[in-house]
Coordinates of C-alpha atoms (C1' of nucleotides) in Angstrom, one line a residue:
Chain I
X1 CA 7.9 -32.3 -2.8
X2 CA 6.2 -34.4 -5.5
X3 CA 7.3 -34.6 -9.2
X4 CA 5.2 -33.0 -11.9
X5 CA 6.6 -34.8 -14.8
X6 CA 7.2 -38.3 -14.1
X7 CA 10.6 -38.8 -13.0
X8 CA 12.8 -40.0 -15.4
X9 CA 14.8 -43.4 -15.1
X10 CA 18.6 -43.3 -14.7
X11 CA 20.9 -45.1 -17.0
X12 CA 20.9 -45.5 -20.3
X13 CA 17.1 -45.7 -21.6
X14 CA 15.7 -48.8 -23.5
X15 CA 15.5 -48.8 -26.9
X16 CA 12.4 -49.8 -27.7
X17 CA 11.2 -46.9 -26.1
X18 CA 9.4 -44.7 -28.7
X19 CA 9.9 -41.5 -26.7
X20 CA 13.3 -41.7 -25.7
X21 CA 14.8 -39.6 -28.5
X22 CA 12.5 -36.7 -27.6
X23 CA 14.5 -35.3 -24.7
X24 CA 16.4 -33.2 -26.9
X25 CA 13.7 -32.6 -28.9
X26 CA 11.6 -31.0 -25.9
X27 CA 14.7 -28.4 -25.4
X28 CA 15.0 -27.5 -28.9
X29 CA 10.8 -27.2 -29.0
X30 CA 10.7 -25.0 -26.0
X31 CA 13.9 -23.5 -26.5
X32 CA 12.6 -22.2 -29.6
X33 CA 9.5 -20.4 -27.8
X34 CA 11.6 -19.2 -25.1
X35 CA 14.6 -18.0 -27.3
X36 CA 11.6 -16.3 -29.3
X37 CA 10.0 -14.3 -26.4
X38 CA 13.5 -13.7 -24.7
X39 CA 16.2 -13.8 -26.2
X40 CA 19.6 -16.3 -25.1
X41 CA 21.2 -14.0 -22.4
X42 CA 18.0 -13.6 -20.6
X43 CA 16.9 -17.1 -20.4
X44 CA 18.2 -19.0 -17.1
X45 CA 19.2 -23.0 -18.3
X46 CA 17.5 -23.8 -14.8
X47 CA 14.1 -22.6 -16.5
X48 CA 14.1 -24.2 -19.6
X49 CA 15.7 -27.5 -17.6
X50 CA 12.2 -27.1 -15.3
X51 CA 9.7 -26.3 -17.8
X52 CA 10.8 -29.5 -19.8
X53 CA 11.7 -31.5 -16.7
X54 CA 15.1 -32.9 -17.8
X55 CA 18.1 -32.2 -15.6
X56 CA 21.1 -30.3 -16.0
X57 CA 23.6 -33.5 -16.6
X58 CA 21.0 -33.9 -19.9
X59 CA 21.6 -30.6 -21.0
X60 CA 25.0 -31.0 -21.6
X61 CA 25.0 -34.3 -22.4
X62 CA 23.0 -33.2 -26.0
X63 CA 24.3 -29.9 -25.6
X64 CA 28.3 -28.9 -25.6
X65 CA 27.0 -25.0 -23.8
X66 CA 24.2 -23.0 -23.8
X67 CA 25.6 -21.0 -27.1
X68 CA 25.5 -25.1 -29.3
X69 CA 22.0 -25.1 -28.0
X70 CA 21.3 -21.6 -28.9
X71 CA 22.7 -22.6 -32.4
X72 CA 20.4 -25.5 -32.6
X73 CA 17.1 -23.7 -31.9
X74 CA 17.8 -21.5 -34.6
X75 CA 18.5 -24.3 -37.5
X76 CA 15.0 -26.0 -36.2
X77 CA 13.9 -22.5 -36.7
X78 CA 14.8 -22.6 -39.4
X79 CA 13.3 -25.4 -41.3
X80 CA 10.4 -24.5 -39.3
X81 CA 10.1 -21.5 -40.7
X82 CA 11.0 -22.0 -44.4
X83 CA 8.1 -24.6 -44.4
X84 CA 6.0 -22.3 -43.7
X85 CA 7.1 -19.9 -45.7
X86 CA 6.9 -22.3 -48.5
X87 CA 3.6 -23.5 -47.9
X88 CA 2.0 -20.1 -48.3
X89 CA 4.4 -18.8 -51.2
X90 CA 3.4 -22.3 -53.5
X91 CA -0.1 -22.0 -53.3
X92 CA -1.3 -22.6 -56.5
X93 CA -4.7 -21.4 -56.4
X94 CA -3.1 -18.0 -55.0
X95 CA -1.0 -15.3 -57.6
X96 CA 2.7 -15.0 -56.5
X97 CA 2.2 -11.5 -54.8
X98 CA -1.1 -13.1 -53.3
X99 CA 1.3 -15.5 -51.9
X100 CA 3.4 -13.1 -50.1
X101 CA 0.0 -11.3 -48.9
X102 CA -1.0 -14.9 -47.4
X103 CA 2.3 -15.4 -45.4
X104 CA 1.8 -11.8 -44.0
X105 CA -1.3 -12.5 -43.0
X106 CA -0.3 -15.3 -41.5
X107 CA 2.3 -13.8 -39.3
X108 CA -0.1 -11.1 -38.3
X109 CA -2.2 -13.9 -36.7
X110 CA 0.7 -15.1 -35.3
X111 CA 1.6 -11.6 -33.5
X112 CA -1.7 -11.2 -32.4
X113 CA -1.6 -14.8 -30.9
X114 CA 1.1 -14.4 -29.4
X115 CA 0.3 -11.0 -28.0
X116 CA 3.2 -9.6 -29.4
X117 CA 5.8 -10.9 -27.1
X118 CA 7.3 -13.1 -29.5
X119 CA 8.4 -12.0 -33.0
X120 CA 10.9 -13.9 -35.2
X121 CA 13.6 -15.7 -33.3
X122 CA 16.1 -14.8 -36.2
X123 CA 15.5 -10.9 -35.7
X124 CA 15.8 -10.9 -31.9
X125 CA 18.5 -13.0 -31.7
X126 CA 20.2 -11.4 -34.9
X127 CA 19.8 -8.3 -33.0
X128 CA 21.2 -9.9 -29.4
X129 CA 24.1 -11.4 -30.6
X130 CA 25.0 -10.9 -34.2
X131 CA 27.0 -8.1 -34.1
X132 CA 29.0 -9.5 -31.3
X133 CA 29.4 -12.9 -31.4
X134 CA 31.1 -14.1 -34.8
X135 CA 29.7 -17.8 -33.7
X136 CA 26.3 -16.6 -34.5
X137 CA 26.4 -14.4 -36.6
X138 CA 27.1 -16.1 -40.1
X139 CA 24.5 -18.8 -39.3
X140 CA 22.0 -16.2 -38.3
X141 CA 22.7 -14.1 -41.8
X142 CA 22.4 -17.4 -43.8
X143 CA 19.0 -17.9 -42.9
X144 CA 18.1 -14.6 -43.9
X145 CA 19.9 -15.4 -47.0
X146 CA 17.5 -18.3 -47.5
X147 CA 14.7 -16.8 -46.3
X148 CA 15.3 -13.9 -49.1
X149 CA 15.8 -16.6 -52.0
X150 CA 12.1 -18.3 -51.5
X151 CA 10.7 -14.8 -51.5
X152 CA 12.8 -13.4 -54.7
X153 CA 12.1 -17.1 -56.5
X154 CA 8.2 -15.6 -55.6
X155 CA 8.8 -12.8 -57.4
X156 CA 10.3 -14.8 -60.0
X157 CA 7.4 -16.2 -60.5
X158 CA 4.9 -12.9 -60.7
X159 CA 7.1 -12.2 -63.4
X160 CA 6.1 -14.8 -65.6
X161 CA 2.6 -14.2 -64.5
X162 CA 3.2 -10.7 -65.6
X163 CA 2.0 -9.2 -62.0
X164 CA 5.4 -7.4 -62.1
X165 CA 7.4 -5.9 -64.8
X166 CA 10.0 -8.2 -65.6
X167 CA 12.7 -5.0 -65.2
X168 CA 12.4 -5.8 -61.5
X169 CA 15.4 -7.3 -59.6
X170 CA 13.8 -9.3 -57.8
X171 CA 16.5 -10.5 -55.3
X172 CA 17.1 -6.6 -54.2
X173 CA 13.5 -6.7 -53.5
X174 CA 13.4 -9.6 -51.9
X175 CA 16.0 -8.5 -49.7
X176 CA 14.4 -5.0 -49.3
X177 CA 11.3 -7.1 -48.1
X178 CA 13.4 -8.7 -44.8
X179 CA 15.2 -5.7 -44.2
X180 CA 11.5 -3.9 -43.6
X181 CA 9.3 -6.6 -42.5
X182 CA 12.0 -7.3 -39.5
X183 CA 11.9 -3.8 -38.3
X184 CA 7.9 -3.7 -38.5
X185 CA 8.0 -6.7 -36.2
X186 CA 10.0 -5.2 -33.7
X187 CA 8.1 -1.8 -34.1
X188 CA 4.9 -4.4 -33.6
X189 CA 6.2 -5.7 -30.5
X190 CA 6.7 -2.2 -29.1
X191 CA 3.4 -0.8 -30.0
X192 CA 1.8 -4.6 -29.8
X193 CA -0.3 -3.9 -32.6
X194 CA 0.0 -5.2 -36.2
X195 CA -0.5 -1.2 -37.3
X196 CA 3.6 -1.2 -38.6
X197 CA 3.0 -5.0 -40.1
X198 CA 0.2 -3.5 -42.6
X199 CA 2.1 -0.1 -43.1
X200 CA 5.5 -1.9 -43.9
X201 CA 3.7 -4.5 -46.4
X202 CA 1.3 -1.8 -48.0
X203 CA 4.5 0.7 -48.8
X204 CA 6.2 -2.8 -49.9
X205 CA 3.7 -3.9 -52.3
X206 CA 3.3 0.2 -54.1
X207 CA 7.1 0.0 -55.2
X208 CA 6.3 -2.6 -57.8
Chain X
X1 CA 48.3 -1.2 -7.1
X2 CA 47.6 1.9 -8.3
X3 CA 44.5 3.7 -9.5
X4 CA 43.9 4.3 -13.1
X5 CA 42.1 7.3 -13.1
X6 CA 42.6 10.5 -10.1
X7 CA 41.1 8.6 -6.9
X8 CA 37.8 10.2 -6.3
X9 CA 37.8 12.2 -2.7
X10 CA 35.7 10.8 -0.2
X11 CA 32.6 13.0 1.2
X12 CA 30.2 15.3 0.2
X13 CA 31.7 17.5 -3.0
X14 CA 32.2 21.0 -3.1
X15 CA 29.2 22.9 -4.4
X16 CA 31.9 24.7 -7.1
X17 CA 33.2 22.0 -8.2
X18 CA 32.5 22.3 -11.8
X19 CA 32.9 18.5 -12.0
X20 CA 31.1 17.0 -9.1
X21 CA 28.5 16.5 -11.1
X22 CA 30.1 14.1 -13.4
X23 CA 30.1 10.6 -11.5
X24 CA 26.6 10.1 -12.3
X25 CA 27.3 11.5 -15.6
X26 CA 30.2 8.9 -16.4
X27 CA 27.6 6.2 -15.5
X28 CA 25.5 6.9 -18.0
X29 CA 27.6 7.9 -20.8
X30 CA 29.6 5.0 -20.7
X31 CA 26.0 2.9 -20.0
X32 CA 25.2 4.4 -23.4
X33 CA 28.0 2.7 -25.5
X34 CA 28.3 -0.3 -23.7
X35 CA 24.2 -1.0 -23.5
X36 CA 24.1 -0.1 -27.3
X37 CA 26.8 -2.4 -27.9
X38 CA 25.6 -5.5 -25.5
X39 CA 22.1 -4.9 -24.4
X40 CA 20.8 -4.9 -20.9
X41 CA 20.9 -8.3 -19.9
X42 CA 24.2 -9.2 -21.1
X43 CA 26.3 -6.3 -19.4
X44 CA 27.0 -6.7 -16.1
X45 CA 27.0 -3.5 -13.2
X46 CA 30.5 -4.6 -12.3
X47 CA 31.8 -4.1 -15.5
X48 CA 30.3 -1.0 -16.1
X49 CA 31.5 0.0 -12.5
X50 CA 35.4 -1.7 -13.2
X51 CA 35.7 0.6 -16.5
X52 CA 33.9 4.1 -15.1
X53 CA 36.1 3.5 -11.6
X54 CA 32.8 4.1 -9.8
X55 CA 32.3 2.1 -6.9
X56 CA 29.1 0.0 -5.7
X57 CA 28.2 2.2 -3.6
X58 CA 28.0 5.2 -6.0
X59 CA 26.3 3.6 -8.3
X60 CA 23.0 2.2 -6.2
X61 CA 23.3 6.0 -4.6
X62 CA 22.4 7.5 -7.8
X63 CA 20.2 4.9 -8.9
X64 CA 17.5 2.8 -7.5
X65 CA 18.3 -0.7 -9.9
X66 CA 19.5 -1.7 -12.9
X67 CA 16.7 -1.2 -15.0
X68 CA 16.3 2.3 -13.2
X69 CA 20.2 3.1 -14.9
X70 CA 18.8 1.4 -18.4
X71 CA 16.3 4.3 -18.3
X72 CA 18.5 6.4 -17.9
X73 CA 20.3 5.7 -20.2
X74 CA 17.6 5.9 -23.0
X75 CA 16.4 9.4 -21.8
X76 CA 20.5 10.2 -22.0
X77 CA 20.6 8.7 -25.5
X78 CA 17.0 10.4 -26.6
X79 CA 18.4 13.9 -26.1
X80 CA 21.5 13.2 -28.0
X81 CA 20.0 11.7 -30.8
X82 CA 17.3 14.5 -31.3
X83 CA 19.8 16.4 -31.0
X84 CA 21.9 14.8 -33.5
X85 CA 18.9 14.4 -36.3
X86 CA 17.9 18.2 -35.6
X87 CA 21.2 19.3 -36.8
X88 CA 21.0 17.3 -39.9
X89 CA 17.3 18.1 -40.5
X90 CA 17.2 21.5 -40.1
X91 CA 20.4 22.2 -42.2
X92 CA 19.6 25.5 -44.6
X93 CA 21.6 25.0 -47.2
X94 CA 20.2 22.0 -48.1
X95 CA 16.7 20.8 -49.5
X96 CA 14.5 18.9 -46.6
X97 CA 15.0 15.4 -48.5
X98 CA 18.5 15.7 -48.6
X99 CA 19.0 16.9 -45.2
X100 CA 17.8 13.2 -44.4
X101 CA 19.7 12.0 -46.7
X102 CA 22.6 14.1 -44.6
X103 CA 21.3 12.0 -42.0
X104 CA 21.5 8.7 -43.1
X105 CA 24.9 9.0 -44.4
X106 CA 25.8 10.4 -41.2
X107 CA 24.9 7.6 -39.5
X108 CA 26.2 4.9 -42.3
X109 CA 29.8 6.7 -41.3
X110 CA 28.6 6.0 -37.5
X111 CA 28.3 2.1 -38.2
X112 CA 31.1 2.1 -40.1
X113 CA 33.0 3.9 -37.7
X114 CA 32.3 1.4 -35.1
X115 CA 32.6 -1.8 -36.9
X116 CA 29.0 -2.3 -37.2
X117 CA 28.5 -3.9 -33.1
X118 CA 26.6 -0.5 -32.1
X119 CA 23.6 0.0 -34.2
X120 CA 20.8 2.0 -32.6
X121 CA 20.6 1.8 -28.5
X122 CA 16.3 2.6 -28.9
X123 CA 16.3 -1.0 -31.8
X124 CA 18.5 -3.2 -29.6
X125 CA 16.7 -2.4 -26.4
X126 CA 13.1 -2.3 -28.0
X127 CA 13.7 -5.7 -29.6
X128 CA 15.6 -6.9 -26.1
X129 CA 13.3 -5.6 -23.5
X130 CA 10.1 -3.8 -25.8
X131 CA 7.8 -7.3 -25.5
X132 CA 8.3 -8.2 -22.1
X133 CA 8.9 -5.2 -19.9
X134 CA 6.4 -2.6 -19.9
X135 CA 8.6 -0.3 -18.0
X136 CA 10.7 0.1 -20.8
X137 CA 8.0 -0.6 -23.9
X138 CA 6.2 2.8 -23.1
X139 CA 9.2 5.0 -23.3
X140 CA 11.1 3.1 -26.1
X141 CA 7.9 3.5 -28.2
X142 CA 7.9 7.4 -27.1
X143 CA 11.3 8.2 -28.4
X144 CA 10.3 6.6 -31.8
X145 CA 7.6 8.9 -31.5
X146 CA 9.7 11.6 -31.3
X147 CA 11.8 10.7 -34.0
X148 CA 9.0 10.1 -35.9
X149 CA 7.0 13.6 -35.6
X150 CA 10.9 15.4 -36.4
X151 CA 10.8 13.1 -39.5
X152 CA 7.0 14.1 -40.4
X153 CA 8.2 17.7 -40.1
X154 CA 11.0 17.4 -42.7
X155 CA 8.9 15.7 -45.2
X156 CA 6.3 18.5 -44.4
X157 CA 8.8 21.4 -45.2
X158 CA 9.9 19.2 -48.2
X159 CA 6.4 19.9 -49.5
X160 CA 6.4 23.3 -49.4
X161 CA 9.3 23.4 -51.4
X162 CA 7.8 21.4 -54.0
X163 CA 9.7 18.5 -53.2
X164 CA 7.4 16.0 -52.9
X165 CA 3.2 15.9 -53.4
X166 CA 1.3 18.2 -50.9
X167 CA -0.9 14.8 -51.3
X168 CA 1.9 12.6 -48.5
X169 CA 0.9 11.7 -45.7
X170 CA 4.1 12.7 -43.8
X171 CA 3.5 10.8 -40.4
X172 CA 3.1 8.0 -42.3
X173 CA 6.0 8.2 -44.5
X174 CA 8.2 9.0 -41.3
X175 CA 6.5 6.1 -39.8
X176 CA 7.7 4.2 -42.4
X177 CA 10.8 5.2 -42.4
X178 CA 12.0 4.8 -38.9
X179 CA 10.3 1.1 -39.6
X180 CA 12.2 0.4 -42.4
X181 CA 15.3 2.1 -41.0
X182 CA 15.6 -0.2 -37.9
X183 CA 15.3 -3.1 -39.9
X184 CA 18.1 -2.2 -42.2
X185 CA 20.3 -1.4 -39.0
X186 CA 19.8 -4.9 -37.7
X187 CA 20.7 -6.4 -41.0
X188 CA 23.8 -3.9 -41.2
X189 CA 24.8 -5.2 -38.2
X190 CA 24.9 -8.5 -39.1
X191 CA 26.2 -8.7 -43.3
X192 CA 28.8 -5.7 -41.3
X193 CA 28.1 -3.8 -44.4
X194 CA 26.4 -0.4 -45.0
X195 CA 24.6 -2.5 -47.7
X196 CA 21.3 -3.0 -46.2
X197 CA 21.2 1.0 -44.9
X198 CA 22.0 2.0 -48.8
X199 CA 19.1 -0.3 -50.2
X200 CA 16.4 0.8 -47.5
X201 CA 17.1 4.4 -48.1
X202 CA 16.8 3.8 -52.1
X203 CA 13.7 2.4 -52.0
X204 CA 12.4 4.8 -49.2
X205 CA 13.1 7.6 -51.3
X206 CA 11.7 6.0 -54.6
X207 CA 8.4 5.9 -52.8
X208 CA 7.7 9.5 -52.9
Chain R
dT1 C1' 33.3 27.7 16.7
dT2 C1' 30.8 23.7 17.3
dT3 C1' 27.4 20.5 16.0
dA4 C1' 24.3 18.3 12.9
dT5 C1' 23.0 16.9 8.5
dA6 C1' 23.2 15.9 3.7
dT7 C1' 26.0 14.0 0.1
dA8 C1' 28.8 10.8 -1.7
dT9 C1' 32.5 7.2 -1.7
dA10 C1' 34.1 2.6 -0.4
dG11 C1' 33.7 -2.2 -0.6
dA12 C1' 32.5 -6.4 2.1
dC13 C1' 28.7 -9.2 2.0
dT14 C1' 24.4 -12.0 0.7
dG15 C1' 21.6 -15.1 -1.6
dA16 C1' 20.3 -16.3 -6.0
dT17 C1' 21.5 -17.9 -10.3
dC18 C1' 24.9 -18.6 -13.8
dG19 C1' 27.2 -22.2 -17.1
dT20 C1' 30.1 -26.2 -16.5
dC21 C1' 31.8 -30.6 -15.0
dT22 C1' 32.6 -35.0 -12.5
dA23 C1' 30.8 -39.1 -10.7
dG24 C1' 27.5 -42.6 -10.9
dT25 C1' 23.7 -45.6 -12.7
dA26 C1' 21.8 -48.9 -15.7
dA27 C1' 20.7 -50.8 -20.3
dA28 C1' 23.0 -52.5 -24.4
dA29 C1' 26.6 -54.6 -26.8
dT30 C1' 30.3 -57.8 -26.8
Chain F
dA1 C1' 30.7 -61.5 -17.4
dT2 C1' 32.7 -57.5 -18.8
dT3 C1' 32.9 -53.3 -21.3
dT4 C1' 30.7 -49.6 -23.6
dT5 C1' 27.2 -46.3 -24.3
dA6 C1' 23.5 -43.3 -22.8
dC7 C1' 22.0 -40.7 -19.6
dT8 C1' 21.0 -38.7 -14.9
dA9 C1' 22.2 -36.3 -10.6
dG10 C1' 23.8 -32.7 -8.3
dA11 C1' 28.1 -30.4 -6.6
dC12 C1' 31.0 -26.6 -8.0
dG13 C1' 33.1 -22.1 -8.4
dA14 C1' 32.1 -17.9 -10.7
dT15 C1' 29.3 -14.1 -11.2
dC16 C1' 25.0 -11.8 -10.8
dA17 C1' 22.1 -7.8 -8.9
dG18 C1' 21.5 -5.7 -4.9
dT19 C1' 22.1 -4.4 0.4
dC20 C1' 24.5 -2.8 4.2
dT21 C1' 27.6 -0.5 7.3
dA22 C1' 31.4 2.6 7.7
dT23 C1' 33.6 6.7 6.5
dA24 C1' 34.7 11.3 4.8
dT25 C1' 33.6 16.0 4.2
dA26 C1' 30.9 20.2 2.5
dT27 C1' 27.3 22.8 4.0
dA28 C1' 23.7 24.5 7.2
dA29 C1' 22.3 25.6 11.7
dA30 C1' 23.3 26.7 16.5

DNA sequence: TTTATATATAGACTGATCGTCTAGTAAAAT
DNA sequence: ATTTTACTAGACGATCAGTCTATATATAAA
């Protein structure tokens, strides 16, 4: 049997060593894809431990159990993902709304890529564990909390461009916005096409 | 010890018995809560078989796996729940729209009843198993079919009451809906709050 | 009545995989 | 030189889905 990765060296690493702070990084990274595509309960440890090439003593020397390392795919998630929400919602030579258009079509690529297996890791996890476990379920509702300020700060802002009457609230959209666009992604997954993506975003946009 | 429930007699039943058909029956009736409330993945068969009082044996007699009982269990929970929106649809003392109105309350009292960890059995196991297992994506997506057409069919006698615009496009509305709808269940679920279900069904019924 | 067969229960057993933990190695710090 | 820190290695018992053999009995066939 031959090693595919090169094997790592016992004992405490040197420190000069650039790399030798990524180890947990590599879980997190491909715990995030893996989490994504399959949710925590269905993922074996002994396949993310392979895939990354870091053995099990590692795991829970970064990690106090599979749930802490559940936890801390979902706050890299989470930065992750309100960059990019924020790099598509601030561009300035877009309108706000125009903004909201851009990220959709960026997660429709993203679906497409992806061949629909994946999703958003908040959503599938939200729906494997948050009604059940308490431990993940505030964290989990917090990001959707963030997640719906950027978008009703958007709004805010197509407001004062007058794209939107001003009479709108825009935090109840905003939250109206997650609530649908979640349930179009899982609908895309089932029917992998982006067909409930447009329909949910075009119904979205005509309640202005 | 001593057995919880009657001790099942051993051989073949008697054709009369008005209950011998109920073993397989239990399985999947309990396979409904529990699988609604925990997904696939996370439930184990000998918890399932612990709480029915249904022995291995039984259990692989009446079904070829696992996923063989998940299937099961959707076609089980398919017929209850067409069952369940027909009655509220179809209501003649009401108007179309508010017989899904009907609906959705019903099922807000549902959630509530059950502390918000049940949700919708077709959402959890779409979003668990929808993306990766084509054995269960094809059927999942047919019972939101199903759901959807009885939808399309309200909104379509809601027109010729004058309800709403002869103009709707009623599959697409119902599409919409059950997009929409799914969503807000996940996000009930986790804020453990009928909030989410109220806001979807506003907007949802401001868009006619 | 006798025999054969179909139906269903009963639960021990298997091999794989689960999450966790203890022991050990080696660099770094003292 | 000794201790501490950082990390690896794999053993461990529990549990998983699934299989197998044995048993009991209603029904069908003789």
């Amino acid at each position: 049997m031959e090693n595919s990765t090169p094997t790592r060296k016992r004992g405490r690493p040197l420190k000069t060593d650039g790399s030798n702070m990524t180890t947990k990084e590599k879980l997190v990274r491909y715990g995030t894809v893996i989490l994504t595509e399959k949710g925590l309960a269905s993922t074996g440890l002994d396949e993310i431990l392979k895939t990354v090439g870091v053995p099990k003593g590692s795991f829970y020397h970064y990690f106090a159990s599979k749930d802490d390392f559940g936890l801390a795919v979902i706050q890299h998630y989470e930065t992750y993902f309100a960059n990019k929400l924020d790099r598509c919602l601030w561009n300035k030579n877009r309108t706000p709304l125009d903004c909201l258009a851009d990220f959709i079509e960026e997660a429709k690529d993203g679906m497409t890529r992806h061949a629909f297996k994946r999703g958003c890791l908040i959503g599938n996890l939200g729906q494997e564990l948050g009604a059940l476990n308490e431990k993940f379920r505030v964290p989990l509702e917090k990001v959707f909390l963030d997640w719906q300020n950027r978008v009703a700060d958007c709004l805010e802002r197509a407001k004062t461009t007058g794209q939107i009457s001003s009479q709108t609230d825009s935090q109840e959209m905003a939250a109206f916005f997650w609530i649908g666009w979640e349930g179009a992604i899982l609908r895309a997954k089932l029917v992998k096409s982006c067909a409930p993506l447009d329909l949910f975003a075009k119904h979205f946009f005509n309640s202005f």
